[in-house]
Amino acid sequence: MSLDEIMVIIFGLIGIVFTLWFFLMKREKEVEAVGEVDITVSGGYSPEVISIPKGKTTKINFLRTDPTDCLSEVVLGDFKIRKELPLNQRVTIEITPQQSGEFKFSCGMNMYHGKVIVR
Amino acid sequence: MHCASCVRILEKSLSRVEGVSNCVVNLATETATVTYDPKKVADNDLVSAVANVGYKAGIEQELKTEDQQKIEKEKELKVLRNKVAASLFLGSLILWGSFPGLMQFAPAILQNFWVQLILATPVQFWAGLIFYQATIPALRHRTANMDTLVAIGTTVAFSYSAFVTILPQVVENIGVKPEPYFDVSTIIIGLILLGRYFEAKAKVGTSEAIKKLIGLQAKTARVLRDDKEVDIPITEVVIGDTIRVRPGEKIPVDGEIIEGISSVDESMVTGESIPADKTKGDTVIGATINKTGTFLYKATKVGADTMLSQIIKLVQEAQASKAPIQRLVDLISSYFVPIVIMLAMATFVVWYVFGPTPAFLFAMLNMVAVLIIACPCAMGLATPTAIMVGTGMGAENGILIKDAESLETAHKIKTVIFDKTGTLTKGKPEVTDVVRLQGTGYSVQEVIKIAASLEKGSEHSLAEAIVVKAKQEGIKLSKADKFKAIPGHGIEGEVDKKRVVFGNRKLMDKEKVEVQKLVQDDIERLENEGKTVMIMAQDKKLVGLIAVADTLKESAKEGVEALKIKGIEVVMITGDNLRTANAIAKKVGIKRVLAEVLPDQKETEVRKIQQEGKVVAMVGDGINDAPALAAADIGIAMGTGTDVAIEAGDITLVNKDLRSVASAIELSKKTMRTIKMNLFWAFGYNIILIPVAMGILYPFFHILLNPIFASVAMASSSISVVSNSLLLKRFKT
């Protein structure tokens, strides 16, 4: 096996491990929302994970600044909400969860994900 | 807010907030429209300004109107179309100048690498900019998507080609022929954008139903204010307003007719095709069309409470809900793109180390093919698009489906239980026979009089029939005392100081009233005709019989037949005695009858059938049968009025047509078939074609996937999924 082949194997393995670590082992930063929370939609959702209280109404304000078409809709399937997010316009969604647990939300094509934790 | 002074107080308070330039408060709609400088004023400042003067306010963001959004979408599509045209045109020129077999016929200038670089650069960084715009912020979030794959794939092809063009000697020195692949990067971008263009166009069709419903709304209403007729925007109509509607006009909001007669076409909201005759006291639904007469009506529901608004909300919620079948897709989609990136890297390594020469080129092109062919979009679109079209088609036909889960369960239904009164029948019974018994001294009129006097206080639908009969006969009623309803049995009370019990056989047994053989024969004869017989006894002695019959709905027989054709068992449940129940069941073709079931036992009966291992649907009215509807796997509520939202059903038939039960099941079957087909294509596509792109067929058949063909497959996969969902639009009830 030549040196360049060994190098390609090493860099390939490093690349694979890096991809695994970078995309799939990231720590989710949770933001506690009291009454209201702003989520910026650009290349994903920031914050990505919000925790909200059970039985109380929380306003989630989405502001999309990313022109990617995929992000133009947000879907909170468990709360039966699908909303258009016009570019640079704040869209408020109100939810009053009656059950605790983790509820995922995503873009219309299910490629960008976020999470609502109800406590 | 109560008066004009509230308006002034609020306007004053809001205007005082620094940064507010204009403020208009509307008393009728209880809204304030505020123009302000967002740098100086926060939403909370406005809320506090309102709170300071003793009111409470919520912030409603001014959203762009539908039209504005549509214009913007059209603009975006136009830009996309231009990008597609430019990249495919430039890509074709490069392809002509570089593709073996074609390049011999190309002008020399197109074969020049530097010219190809100049042609490919705008495609990569102008047309393909959206891929970078999506990738860079996504990477900041440590997420990757479809665009990441396209961005990496085309950047690799473009960068290598640019390198070969600028420094050909370096490539030559490592034994690789210096050939750029600008055709790959440009054509891929062009084709993927083309796919996206068609996909965007097709996706508009999936939400068409909801747009149609929203479009039904009237814009203005002709309201009587201060004895004058004024045209006002529909948002300013308040409950209690008197509205005039002329022939051919749209009824603006829900209400009750106070003057006039007309015929109203309600098909657009309820799906019911025959126009309904309306007269004083009848309910009219907003957004329906007045056909013949002019009438005045009082608004009873406005804004979000109107039937149309409730339907829109229900459909929107159903379209946003998730079908259980989607869970697996959700799980896969969270890992999909990173896994594809890892597979692409592995492909490069394997081809570089074990592949034939030139190993680098094989490794690079196969890696690009893997990145380009993966299509997570198709998986993401497979279920929601079908659910959107399916629930939308339901709504257009008067079948409101609460959520995707109900739509998914409905296709498994094996047994349908129909409640009799008000569901199979019209729920408006009429007195058909009155029998006076010999030797009691009472005439037929007197039997009716006693029954009606007693029933006056009852809310039962049979009671209404008797009271109506007394009215028709011009009988004056007496006062009834000590009235008591005995559920599932009948009623008791005192009329003219004599104790009367009036109800079914069970009540007579309970009261120990003897029913003679002759009377028994009469009862059986009437019950065999499908009539409900009520027996009256005064001071423990039989006085007379009153038979009541309800008319079957026109759609009952066909509705039952349609289910039987599908091999679904049909059951009828009723509080009636077995003979009456059997007679009615026979008329509609139902063989299994559950008779003499008390209202609170219906739920237990539903559960008993479920224990037979069957998926059960219960069809009833959403209010009285709510527990049974909730117990069933699918509760189908017959729309009873304009309060669609309070119905307890998983499916609500606002068209009140029993044939729609079979239609709803059919719609569920078709939607599920579409979803399964979509998922099969989306998964199958990725599972089969990614290994092909990796070169798994090469050792056996020397087949490799050109990255350009990979982009053709990728672009068509999403379109095929959306188009397949749109085929559901052909659904007919």
Coordinates of N, CA, C and O in Angstrom, one line a residue, chain A:
Chain A
M1 N 0.8 -1.2 0.0 CA 0.0 0.0 0.0 C 0.9 1.3 0.0 O 1.8 1.3 0.8
S2 N 0.6 2.2 -0.9 CA 1.5 3.3 -1.0 C 1.1 4.4 0.1 O 0.1 4.3 0.7
L3 N 2.1 5.3 0.2 CA 1.9 6.3 1.3 C 0.6 7.1 1.1 O -0.1 7.4 2.0
D4 N 0.3 7.5 -0.2 CA -0.9 8.3 -0.5 C -2.1 7.6 -0.1 O -3.1 8.1 0.4
E5 N -2.1 6.2 -0.4 CA -3.3 5.4 0.0 C -3.5 5.4 1.5 O -4.6 5.5 2.0
I6 N -2.4 5.2 2.2 CA -2.4 5.2 3.7 C -3.0 6.6 4.2 O -3.9 6.6 5.0
M7 N -2.5 7.6 3.6 CA -2.9 9.0 4.0 C -4.4 9.1 3.7 O -5.2 9.7 4.6
V8 N -4.9 8.7 2.5 CA -6.3 8.8 2.2 C -7.2 8.0 3.2 O -8.2 8.5 3.7
I9 N -6.7 6.8 3.6 CA -7.4 6.0 4.6 C -7.5 6.8 5.9 O -8.6 6.9 6.5
I10 N -6.4 7.3 6.3 CA -6.3 8.0 7.6 C -7.3 9.2 7.6 O -8.1 9.4 8.5
F11 N -7.1 10.0 6.5 CA -8.0 11.2 6.4 C -9.4 10.9 6.3 O -10.3 11.6 6.8
G12 N -9.7 9.8 5.5 CA -11.1 9.3 5.4 C -11.7 8.9 6.7 O -12.8 9.4 7.0
L13 N -10.9 8.2 7.5 CA -11.4 7.8 8.8 C -11.7 9.0 9.7 O -12.7 9.1 10.4
I14 N -10.7 9.9 9.7 CA -10.8 11.1 10.5 C -12.1 11.9 10.1 O -12.9 12.3 10.9
G15 N -12.3 12.0 8.7 CA -13.5 12.7 8.2 C -14.7 12.0 8.7 O -15.7 12.7 9.1
I16 N -14.8 10.7 8.6 CA -16.0 10.0 9.0 C -16.3 10.2 10.5 O -17.4 10.5 10.9
V17 N -15.2 10.1 11.3 CA -15.4 10.2 12.8 C -15.8 11.7 13.1 O -16.7 11.9 13.9
F18 N -15.2 12.6 12.4 CA -15.5 14.0 12.6 C -17.0 14.3 12.2 O -17.7 14.9 13.0
T19 N -17.4 13.7 11.1 CA -18.8 13.9 10.7 C -19.8 13.4 11.7 O -20.8 14.0 12.1
L20 N -19.4 12.2 12.2 CA -20.2 11.5 13.3 C -20.3 12.4 14.5 O -21.4 12.7 15.0
W21 N -19.1 12.9 14.9 CA -19.1 13.8 16.1 C -19.8 15.1 15.9 O -20.6 15.6 16.6
F22 N -19.5 15.7 14.7 CA -20.0 17.1 14.4 C -21.5 17.1 14.3 O -22.1 18.0 14.9
F23 N -22.1 16.2 13.6 CA -23.5 16.3 13.3 C -24.4 15.5 14.3 O -25.4 15.9 14.7
L24 N -23.8 14.3 14.7 CA -24.7 13.5 15.5 C -24.4 13.4 17.0 O -25.2 12.8 17.8
M25 N -23.3 14.0 17.4 CA -23.1 14.0 18.9 C -23.0 15.4 19.5 O -22.4 15.6 20.5
K26 N -23.8 16.3 18.9 CA -23.7 17.6 19.4 C -24.6 17.7 20.7 O -25.6 17.0 20.8
R27 N -24.2 18.6 21.6 CA -25.0 18.7 22.8 C -26.1 19.8 22.5 O -25.8 20.9 22.0
E28 N -27.3 19.4 22.9 CA -28.4 20.4 22.7 C -28.5 21.4 23.8 O -28.6 20.9 25.0
K29 N -28.4 22.6 23.5 CA -28.5 23.6 24.5 C -30.0 24.0 24.7 O -30.7 24.4 23.8
E30 N -30.4 23.8 26.0 CA -31.8 24.0 26.2 C -32.1 25.4 26.8 O -31.4 25.8 27.7
V31 N -33.1 26.0 26.3 CA -33.5 27.4 26.8 C -34.8 27.3 27.5 O -35.8 26.8 26.9
E32 N -34.9 27.8 28.7 CA -36.1 27.7 29.4 C -37.0 28.9 29.0 O -36.5 30.1 29.1
A33 N -38.2 28.7 28.6 CA -39.0 29.8 28.2 C -40.1 30.1 29.3 O -40.8 29.1 29.7
V34 N -40.2 31.3 29.6 CA -41.3 31.7 30.6 C -42.2 32.6 29.9 O -41.9 33.8 29.6
G35 N -43.3 32.1 29.5 CA -44.4 32.9 28.9 C -44.1 33.1 27.4 O -45.0 33.0 26.6
E36 N -42.9 33.5 27.0 CA -42.6 33.8 25.6 C -41.2 33.5 25.3 O -40.3 33.5 26.1
V37 N -41.0 33.1 24.0 CA -39.6 32.8 23.6 C -39.5 33.1 22.1 O -40.4 33.0 21.3
D38 N -38.3 33.7 21.8 CA -38.1 34.0 20.3 C -37.2 32.9 19.7 O -36.1 32.6 20.3
I39 N -37.5 32.4 18.6 CA -36.7 31.4 17.9 C -36.3 32.0 16.5 O -37.2 32.4 15.7
T40 N -35.0 32.1 16.3 CA -34.6 32.6 15.0 C -34.4 31.4 14.1 O -33.9 30.4 14.5
V41 N -34.9 31.6 12.9 CA -34.9 30.5 11.9 C -33.9 30.8 10.9 O -34.1 31.6 10.0
S42 N -32.7 30.2 11.0 CA -31.6 30.5 10.0 C -30.7 29.3 10.1 O -30.0 29.1 11.1
G43 N -30.7 28.5 9.1 CA -29.9 27.3 9.1 C -30.3 26.3 10.2 O -29.5 25.5 10.6
G44 N -31.5 26.4 10.7 CA -32.0 25.6 11.8 C -32.7 26.5 12.8 O -33.1 27.7 12.4
Y45 N -32.9 26.1 14.0 CA -33.6 26.9 14.9 C -32.7 27.3 16.1 O -32.1 26.4 16.7
S46 N -32.7 28.6 16.4 CA -31.9 28.9 17.6 C -32.8 29.7 18.5 O -33.3 30.8 18.1
P47 N -33.0 29.3 19.7 CA -32.6 28.0 20.3 C -33.3 26.8 19.7 O -34.4 26.9 19.2
E48 N -32.6 25.7 19.7 CA -33.1 24.5 19.1 C -34.0 23.7 20.1 O -35.0 23.1 19.6
V49 N -33.7 23.8 21.3 CA -34.5 23.1 22.3 C -35.0 24.1 23.4 O -34.2 24.9 23.9
I50 N -36.3 24.1 23.5 CA -36.9 25.0 24.5 C -37.7 24.2 25.5 O -38.2 23.2 25.2
S51 N -37.6 24.6 26.8 CA -38.4 23.9 27.7 C -39.5 24.9 28.2 O -39.3 26.1 28.5
I52 N -40.8 24.4 28.3 CA -41.9 25.2 28.7 C -42.7 24.5 29.7 O -42.7 23.3 29.8
P53 N -43.4 25.3 30.5 CA -44.2 24.7 31.6 C -45.5 24.1 31.1 O -46.1 24.5 30.1
K54 N -45.9 23.0 31.7 CA -47.1 22.3 31.4 C -48.3 23.1 31.8 O -48.3 23.7 32.9
G55 N -49.4 23.1 31.0 CA -50.6 23.7 31.4 C -50.7 25.2 31.3 O -51.7 25.8 31.5
K56 N -49.5 25.8 30.9 CA -49.5 27.3 30.7 C -49.3 27.6 29.3 O -48.6 26.9 28.6
T57 N -49.8 28.8 28.9 CA -49.7 29.2 27.5 C -48.3 29.8 27.3 O -47.9 30.7 28.0
T58 N -47.6 29.3 26.3 CA -46.3 29.9 25.9 C -46.4 30.4 24.5 O -46.9 29.7 23.6
K59 N -45.9 31.6 24.3 CA -45.9 32.2 22.9 C -44.5 31.9 22.3 O -43.5 32.2 22.9
I60 N -44.5 31.2 21.2 CA -43.2 31.0 20.5 C -43.2 31.9 19.3 O -44.0 31.8 18.4
N61 N -42.2 32.8 19.3 CA -42.1 33.8 18.1 C -41.0 33.3 17.2 O -39.9 33.3 17.6
F62 N -41.5 32.9 16.0 CA -40.5 32.5 15.0 C -40.1 33.6 14.1 O -41.0 34.4 13.6
L63 N -38.9 33.8 13.9 CA -38.4 34.9 12.9 C -37.5 34.2 11.9 O -36.4 33.8 12.3
R64 N -37.9 34.1 10.7 CA -37.1 33.4 9.7 C -36.2 34.5 8.9 O -36.8 35.4 8.3
T65 N -34.9 34.3 9.0 CA -34.1 35.3 8.3 C -33.3 34.6 7.2 O -32.5 35.2 6.5
D66 N -33.5 33.2 7.1 CA -32.8 32.4 6.1 C -33.8 32.2 4.9 O -34.9 31.7 5.0
P67 N -33.3 32.6 3.7 CA -34.2 32.4 2.5 C -34.5 31.0 2.1 O -35.3 30.7 1.2
T68 N -33.8 30.0 2.6 CA -33.9 28.6 2.2 C -35.4 28.2 2.2 O -36.1 28.3 3.3
D69 N -35.9 27.7 1.1 CA -37.3 27.4 0.9 C -37.8 26.4 1.9 O -38.9 26.4 2.5
C70 N -36.9 25.4 2.2 CA -37.2 24.3 3.1 C -37.7 24.8 4.5 O -38.5 24.2 5.1
L71 N -37.1 26.0 4.9 CA -37.4 26.5 6.3 C -38.7 27.4 6.3 O -39.1 27.9 7.3
S72 N -39.3 27.5 5.1 CA -40.5 28.4 5.0 C -41.7 28.0 5.7 O -42.7 28.7 5.8
E73 N -41.7 26.8 6.2 CA -42.8 26.3 7.0 C -42.3 25.7 8.3 O -41.2 25.1 8.3
V74 N -43.0 25.8 9.4 CA -42.6 25.1 10.6 C -43.8 24.2 11.0 O -45.0 24.6 10.9
V75 N -43.5 23.0 11.4 CA -44.5 22.0 11.8 C -44.3 21.5 13.2 O -43.3 21.0 13.5
L76 N -45.3 21.8 14.0 CA -45.4 21.2 15.4 C -46.5 20.1 15.3 O -47.6 20.4 15.7
G77 N -46.1 19.0 14.8 CA -47.1 17.9 14.6 C -47.9 17.5 15.8 O -49.1 17.4 15.7
D78 N -47.3 17.4 16.9 CA -48.0 17.0 18.1 C -49.0 18.1 18.6 O -50.0 17.7 19.3
F79 N -48.8 19.3 18.2 CA -49.8 20.4 18.6 C -50.7 20.7 17.4 O -51.4 21.7 17.4
K80 N -50.6 19.9 16.3 CA -51.3 20.1 15.1 C -51.2 21.5 14.5 O -52.1 22.2 14.2
I81 N -49.9 22.0 14.5 CA -49.7 23.3 13.9 C -48.7 23.2 12.8 O -47.7 22.6 12.9
R82 N -49.1 23.8 11.7 CA -48.2 24.0 10.5 C -48.4 25.4 10.1 O -49.5 25.9 9.8
K83 N -47.3 26.2 10.2 CA -47.4 27.6 9.9 C -46.4 28.0 8.8 O -45.2 27.5 8.8
E84 N -46.8 28.9 8.0 CA -45.9 29.5 7.0 C -45.0 30.5 7.7 O -45.5 31.2 8.6
L85 N -43.8 30.6 7.4 CA -42.9 31.6 8.1 C -42.4 32.5 7.0 O -41.3 32.3 6.4
P86 N -43.1 33.6 6.7 CA -42.6 34.5 5.7 C -41.3 35.1 6.1 O -41.1 35.3 7.3
L87 N -40.4 35.3 5.1 CA -39.1 35.8 5.4 C -39.1 37.2 6.2 O -39.9 38.1 5.8
N88 N -38.3 37.2 7.2 CA -38.1 38.4 8.0 C -39.4 38.9 8.6 O -39.6 40.1 8.9
Q89 N -40.3 38.0 8.9 CA -41.6 38.4 9.6 C -41.8 37.5 10.8 O -41.7 36.3 10.7
R90 N -42.1 38.2 11.9 CA -42.3 37.4 13.1 C -43.7 36.7 13.1 O -44.7 37.3 12.8
V91 N -43.6 35.4 13.3 CA -44.9 34.7 13.4 C -45.0 34.0 14.8 O -44.1 33.3 15.2
T92 N -46.1 34.3 15.4 CA -46.3 33.9 16.8 C -47.2 32.6 16.8 O -48.2 32.6 16.2
I93 N -46.7 31.6 17.6 CA -47.5 30.4 17.7 C -47.7 30.3 19.2 O -46.8 30.4 20.0
E94 N -49.0 30.1 19.6 CA -49.3 29.9 21.1 C -49.6 28.4 21.3 O -50.4 27.8 20.6
I95 N -48.9 27.9 22.3 CA -49.3 26.5 22.7 C -49.5 26.4 24.2 O -48.8 27.1 25.0
T96 N -50.5 25.6 24.6 CA -50.8 25.3 26.0 C -50.7 23.8 26.2 O -51.7 23.1 26.1
P97 N -49.5 23.3 26.4 CA -49.4 21.8 26.5 C -50.1 21.2 27.7 O -49.9 21.8 28.8
Q98 N -50.8 20.2 27.5 CA -51.4 19.5 28.7 C -50.7 18.3 29.1 O -51.1 17.7 30.1
Q99 N -49.7 17.9 28.4 CA -48.9 16.7 28.7 C -47.5 17.0 28.8 O -47.0 17.8 28.0
S100 N -46.8 16.4 29.7 CA -45.3 16.7 29.7 C -44.6 15.7 28.8 O -45.2 14.6 28.5
G101 N -43.5 16.0 28.4 CA -42.7 15.1 27.5 C -41.9 15.9 26.5 O -41.8 17.1 26.6
E102 N -41.3 15.2 25.5 CA -40.6 15.9 24.5 C -41.3 15.9 23.2 O -41.8 14.8 22.8
F103 N -41.5 17.0 22.6 CA -42.2 17.1 21.3 C -41.3 17.8 20.3 O -40.9 18.9 20.5
K104 N -41.1 17.0 19.2 CA -40.2 17.6 18.2 C -41.0 18.5 17.2 O -42.2 18.4 17.0
F105 N -40.3 19.5 16.7 CA -40.8 20.3 15.6 C -39.8 20.3 14.5 O -38.6 20.0 14.7
S106 N -40.3 20.6 13.3 CA -39.4 20.5 12.2 C -39.8 21.5 11.1 O -40.9 22.1 11.2
C107 N -39.0 21.6 10.0 CA -39.4 22.4 8.9 C -40.4 21.5 8.1 O -40.6 20.3 8.4
G108 N -41.0 22.1 7.1 CA -42.0 21.4 6.3 C -41.5 20.1 5.6 O -42.3 19.3 5.3
M109 N -40.2 20.1 5.4 CA -39.7 18.8 4.7 C -39.0 17.9 5.7 O -38.4 17.0 5.3
N110 N -39.2 18.2 7.0 CA -38.6 17.3 8.0 C -37.1 17.2 7.9 O -36.6 16.1 8.2
M111 N -36.4 18.3 7.6 CA -34.9 18.2 7.6 C -34.3 19.0 8.7 O -33.2 18.6 9.1
Y112 N -34.9 20.1 9.1 CA -34.3 20.8 10.3 C -35.2 20.5 11.4 O -36.4 20.5 11.3
H113 N -34.6 20.3 12.6 CA -35.4 19.8 13.7 C -35.1 20.7 15.0 O -34.0 21.2 15.2
G114 N -36.2 20.7 15.8 CA -36.0 21.4 17.1 C -36.9 20.6 18.1 O -37.6 19.6 17.7
K115 N -36.9 21.0 19.3 CA -37.6 20.2 20.3 C -38.2 21.1 21.4 O -37.6 22.1 21.8
V116 N -39.4 20.8 21.8 CA -40.1 21.5 22.9 C -40.2 20.5 24.0 O -40.7 19.4 23.8
I117 N -39.6 20.8 25.1 CA -39.7 20.0 26.3 C -40.7 20.6 27.3 O -40.6 21.7 27.6
V118 N -41.7 19.8 27.6 CA -42.8 20.3 28.5 C -42.5 19.6 29.8 O -42.4 18.4 30.0
R119 N -42.4 20.5 30.8 CA -42.2 20.0 32.2 C -43.3 20.5 33.1 O -43.9 21.5 33.0

